[in-house]
Amino acid sequence: ELGLGARLALAGGLLEQKAWAGRVEELTLRSAETGEWRLVRPAELALGAGVAVKPLCLASGEARLCGAGSRAADGAWKADLDLAQLPLALAEPHLPKDIAVAGAVSLDARASGNASGALDADAKLTLPGSRLTLPFGDQTKELDLSASRLQARVNGKGAGAELTLRLGDLASAEGRVDLPGWSPVASDPVKQRLDAKLKGQVPDIAFVRAFAPDLGAISGEVTADLVAGGTLAAPKPAGQVAFQGGRVEIPDAGLDI
């Protein structure tokens, strides 16, 4: 059962030049998965040769979603989106039953463009107070995700993204991707240059014992330092993955490496 529902109330009137101006007085959205979202305050709305909506904010508990945007008669447009404190617990029905998430996701995005296809945009996604609980053998382990973040941008110089991933004290990664000169109206994967880097670290692989109890002592650090060049159509990966200061003991096989 989808359990979908909506309620909308508008107030306004026609203006000269076949335009309409008014406000969104009431907006309620309901679904079985995401609960009920209500309009925080009336939002101005104008329809005509162009379109404009002033900040329209919906709230559900502590979560809030706000959007604003406009499109002029000449095709120039802009849009803003702010998502704050959306509970990650909403994803739990889609996760394995022994995995739990807590905390929230927040997103801040801005974009603008014109009729010729030019685009300028940036977005930042964060996970404030987020934690992931996983089974570790006959125990569970809680991983702090709150320092993780993703940033992306598009402008006249190209496109790019940066990722920071923190899985508590278990693992971490830093990565970035740059597409110099990329444009939404003139992108050719064969010619588009690629510049990407990824560094990752697992400080101690001792946690593997939780999944392989027959192992004896196990320790060591895994690091990765990877890059990719070339083009989108033909990337050229390079780099190295290293296992340092490690020990793996397999008593049943009489091995101690």
PDB file of C-alpha atoms in Angstrom, residues 98-215:
ATOM      1  CA  ASP A  98      20.528  -6.609  10.931  1.00  0.00           C
ATOM      2  CA  ILE A  99      21.759  -3.167   9.776  1.00  0.00           C
ATOM      3  CA  ALA A 100      20.531   0.052  11.423  1.00  0.00           C
ATOM      4  CA  VAL A 101      21.160   3.722  10.682  1.00  0.00           C
ATOM      5  CA  ALA A 102      20.616   6.808  12.818  1.00  0.00           C
ATOM      6  CA  GLY A 103      21.195  10.507  12.384  1.00  0.00           C
ATOM      7  CA  ALA A 104      20.247  12.637   9.421  1.00  0.00           C
ATOM      8  CA  VAL A 105      21.184  13.801   5.958  1.00  0.00           C
ATOM      9  CA  SER A 106      21.345  17.465   4.941  1.00  0.00           C
ATOM     10  CA  LEU A 107      21.713  18.933   1.456  1.00  0.00           C
ATOM     11  CA  ASP A 108      22.417  22.487   0.327  1.00  0.00           C
ATOM     12  CA  ALA A 109      22.223  23.054  -3.458  1.00  0.00           C
ATOM     13  CA  ARG A 110      22.235  26.078  -5.768  1.00  0.00           C
ATOM     14  CA  ALA A 111      21.978  26.204  -9.555  1.00  0.00           C
ATOM     15  CA  SER A 112      21.484  28.759 -12.319  1.00  0.00           C
ATOM     16  CA  GLY A 113      21.603  28.744 -16.089  1.00  0.00           C
ATOM     17  CA  ASN A 114      20.278  30.245 -19.292  1.00  0.00           C
ATOM     18  CA  ALA A 115      18.588  29.268 -22.547  1.00  0.00           C
ATOM     19  CA  SER A 116      21.908  28.513 -24.262  1.00  0.00           C
ATOM     20  CA  GLY A 117      22.601  25.709 -21.785  1.00  0.00           C
ATOM     21  CA  ALA A 118      25.148  27.395 -19.525  1.00  0.00           C
ATOM     22  CA  LEU A 119      25.095  25.936 -16.030  1.00  0.00           C
ATOM     23  CA  ASP A 120      26.559  27.074 -12.729  1.00  0.00           C
ATOM     24  CA  ALA A 121      25.786  24.856  -9.757  1.00  0.00           C
ATOM     25  CA  ASP A 122      27.135  23.620  -6.457  1.00  0.00           C
ATOM     26  CA  ALA A 123      25.863  21.197  -3.856  1.00  0.00           C
ATOM     27  CA  LYS A 124      27.002  19.900  -0.482  1.00  0.00           C
ATOM     28  CA  LEU A 125      25.676  16.810   1.283  1.00  0.00           C
ATOM     29  CA  THR A 126      26.478  16.084   4.933  1.00  0.00           C
ATOM     30  CA  LEU A 127      25.459  13.451   7.497  1.00  0.00           C
ATOM     31  CA  PRO A 128      25.108  15.265  10.838  1.00  0.00           C
ATOM     32  CA  GLY A 129      25.046  12.929  13.816  1.00  0.00           C
ATOM     33  CA  SER A 130      24.888   9.863  11.588  1.00  0.00           C
ATOM     34  CA  ARG A 131      25.786   6.357  12.759  1.00  0.00           C
ATOM     35  CA  LEU A 132      25.700   2.942  11.139  1.00  0.00           C
ATOM     36  CA  THR A 133      25.290  -0.216  13.214  1.00  0.00           C
ATOM     37  CA  LEU A 134      26.537  -3.460  11.662  1.00  0.00           C
ATOM     38  CA  PRO A 135      26.783  -7.065  12.846  1.00  0.00           C
ATOM     39  CA  PHE A 136      30.342  -8.103  13.695  1.00  0.00           C
ATOM     40  CA  GLY A 137      30.297 -11.809  14.324  1.00  0.00           C
ATOM     41  CA  ASP A 138      28.163 -12.367  17.425  1.00  0.00           C
ATOM     42  CA  GLN A 139      28.438  -8.689  18.354  1.00  0.00           C
ATOM     43  CA  THR A 140      27.520  -5.352  16.774  1.00  0.00           C
ATOM     44  CA  LYS A 141      29.662  -2.347  15.991  1.00  0.00           C
ATOM     45  CA  GLU A 142      28.547   1.272  15.683  1.00  0.00           C
ATOM     46  CA  LEU A 143      30.365   3.403  13.129  1.00  0.00           C
ATOM     47  CA  ASP A 144      30.336   7.206  13.236  1.00  0.00           C
ATOM     48  CA  LEU A 145      29.565   8.607   9.754  1.00  0.00           C
ATOM     49  CA  SER A 146      29.105  12.246  10.780  1.00  0.00           C
ATOM     50  CA  ALA A 147      32.397  13.483   9.292  1.00  0.00           C
ATOM     51  CA  SER A 148      31.494  12.160   5.838  1.00  0.00           C
ATOM     52  CA  ARG A 149      30.519  14.644   3.134  1.00  0.00           C
ATOM     53  CA  LEU A 150      30.109  15.034  -0.613  1.00  0.00           C
ATOM     54  CA  GLN A 151      30.567  18.271  -2.563  1.00  0.00           C
ATOM     55  CA  ALA A 152      29.945  18.795  -6.271  1.00  0.00           C
ATOM     56  CA  ARG A 153      30.218  21.771  -8.597  1.00  0.00           C
ATOM     57  CA  VAL A 154      29.650  22.791 -12.212  1.00  0.00           C
ATOM     58  CA  ASN A 155      30.785  26.109 -13.669  1.00  0.00           C
ATOM     59  CA  GLY A 156      32.410  27.658 -16.708  1.00  0.00           C
ATOM     60  CA  LYS A 157      35.666  25.830 -15.953  1.00  0.00           C
ATOM     61  CA  GLY A 158      34.151  22.335 -15.877  1.00  0.00           C
ATOM     62  CA  ALA A 159      32.712  19.962 -13.295  1.00  0.00           C
ATOM     63  CA  GLY A 160      34.059  18.202 -10.248  1.00  0.00           C
ATOM     64  CA  ALA A 161      33.258  16.467  -7.000  1.00  0.00           C
ATOM     65  CA  GLU A 162      35.017  15.788  -3.704  1.00  0.00           C
ATOM     66  CA  LEU A 163      34.212  12.970  -1.276  1.00  0.00           C
ATOM     67  CA  THR A 164      35.197  12.467   2.339  1.00  0.00           C
ATOM     68  CA  LEU A 165      34.144   9.131   3.833  1.00  0.00           C
ATOM     69  CA  ARG A 166      34.597   8.226   7.483  1.00  0.00           C
ATOM     70  CA  LEU A 167      33.476   4.847   8.836  1.00  0.00           C
ATOM     71  CA  GLY A 168      34.280   5.455  12.479  1.00  0.00           C
ATOM     72  CA  ASP A 169      37.700   3.996  13.348  1.00  0.00           C
ATOM     73  CA  LEU A 170      37.241   1.213  10.804  1.00  0.00           C
ATOM     74  CA  ALA A 171      38.159   2.938   7.522  1.00  0.00           C
ATOM     75  CA  SER A 172      38.420   6.287   5.773  1.00  0.00           C
ATOM     76  CA  ALA A 173      38.704   7.577   2.213  1.00  0.00           C
ATOM     77  CA  GLU A 174      39.283  10.866   0.410  1.00  0.00           C
ATOM     78  CA  GLY A 175      38.544  11.240  -3.276  1.00  0.00           C
ATOM     79  CA  ARG A 176      38.027  13.809  -5.973  1.00  0.00           C
ATOM     80  CA  VAL A 177      37.045  13.864  -9.633  1.00  0.00           C
ATOM     81  CA  ASP A 178      37.650  16.757 -12.042  1.00  0.00           C
ATOM     82  CA  LEU A 179      36.342  17.101 -15.585  1.00  0.00           C
ATOM     83  CA  PRO A 180      38.127  20.184 -16.957  1.00  0.00           C
ATOM     84  CA  GLY A 181      36.085  22.118 -19.497  1.00  0.00           C
ATOM     85  CA  TRP A 182      33.000  19.929 -19.110  1.00  0.00           C
ATOM     86  CA  SER A 183      29.775  21.507 -20.332  1.00  0.00           C
ATOM     87  CA  PRO A 184      26.221  20.104 -20.350  1.00  0.00           C
ATOM     88  CA  VAL A 185      25.778  21.213 -23.970  1.00  0.00           C
ATOM     89  CA  ALA A 186      29.139  20.144 -25.386  1.00  0.00           C
ATOM     90  CA  SER A 187      30.290  16.993 -23.645  1.00  0.00           C
ATOM     91  CA  ASP A 188      32.081  14.296 -25.658  1.00  0.00           C
ATOM     92  CA  PRO A 189      33.260  11.320 -23.544  1.00  0.00           C
ATOM     93  CA  VAL A 190      35.954  10.558 -26.129  1.00  0.00           C
ATOM     94  CA  LYS A 191      37.501  14.009 -25.713  1.00  0.00           C
ATOM     95  CA  GLN A 192      36.557  14.813 -22.127  1.00  0.00           C
ATOM     96  CA  ARG A 193      39.674  14.796 -19.928  1.00  0.00           C
ATOM     97  CA  LEU A 194      39.528  13.002 -16.590  1.00  0.00           C
ATOM     98  CA  ASP A 195      41.525  13.735 -13.468  1.00  0.00           C
ATOM     99  CA  ALA A 196      40.636  11.601 -10.431  1.00  0.00           C
ATOM    100  CA  LYS A 197      42.324  10.631  -7.169  1.00  0.00           C
ATOM    101  CA  LEU A 198      41.357   8.310  -4.331  1.00  0.00           C
ATOM    102  CA  LYS A 199      43.165   7.653  -1.061  1.00  0.00           C
ATOM    103  CA  GLY A 200      41.878   5.156   1.457  1.00  0.00           C
ATOM    104  CA  GLN A 201      43.009   3.593   4.706  1.00  0.00           C
ATOM    105  CA  VAL A 202      41.999   0.691   6.928  1.00  0.00           C
ATOM    106  CA  PRO A 203      44.185   1.249  10.026  1.00  0.00           C
ATOM    107  CA  ASP A 204      43.842  -2.292  11.343  1.00  0.00           C
ATOM    108  CA  ILE A 205      42.219  -5.319   9.701  1.00  0.00           C
ATOM    109  CA  ALA A 206      41.801  -7.100  13.039  1.00  0.00           C
ATOM    110  CA  PHE A 207      38.021  -6.720  12.653  1.00  0.00           C
ATOM    111  CA  VAL A 208      38.123  -9.471  10.003  1.00  0.00           C
ATOM    112  CA  ARG A 209      38.268 -12.023  12.841  1.00  0.00           C
ATOM    113  CA  ALA A 210      34.617 -11.212  13.602  1.00  0.00           C
ATOM    114  CA  PHE A 211      33.716 -12.782  10.254  1.00  0.00           C
ATOM    115  CA  ALA A 212      36.349 -15.551  10.268  1.00  0.00           C
ATOM    116  CA  PRO A 213      36.569 -16.960  13.816  1.00  0.00           C
ATOM    117  CA  ASP A 214      38.895 -19.774  12.679  1.00  0.00           C
ATOM    118  CA  LEU A 215      41.654 -17.223  12.150  1.00  0.00           C
TER     119      LEU A 215
END
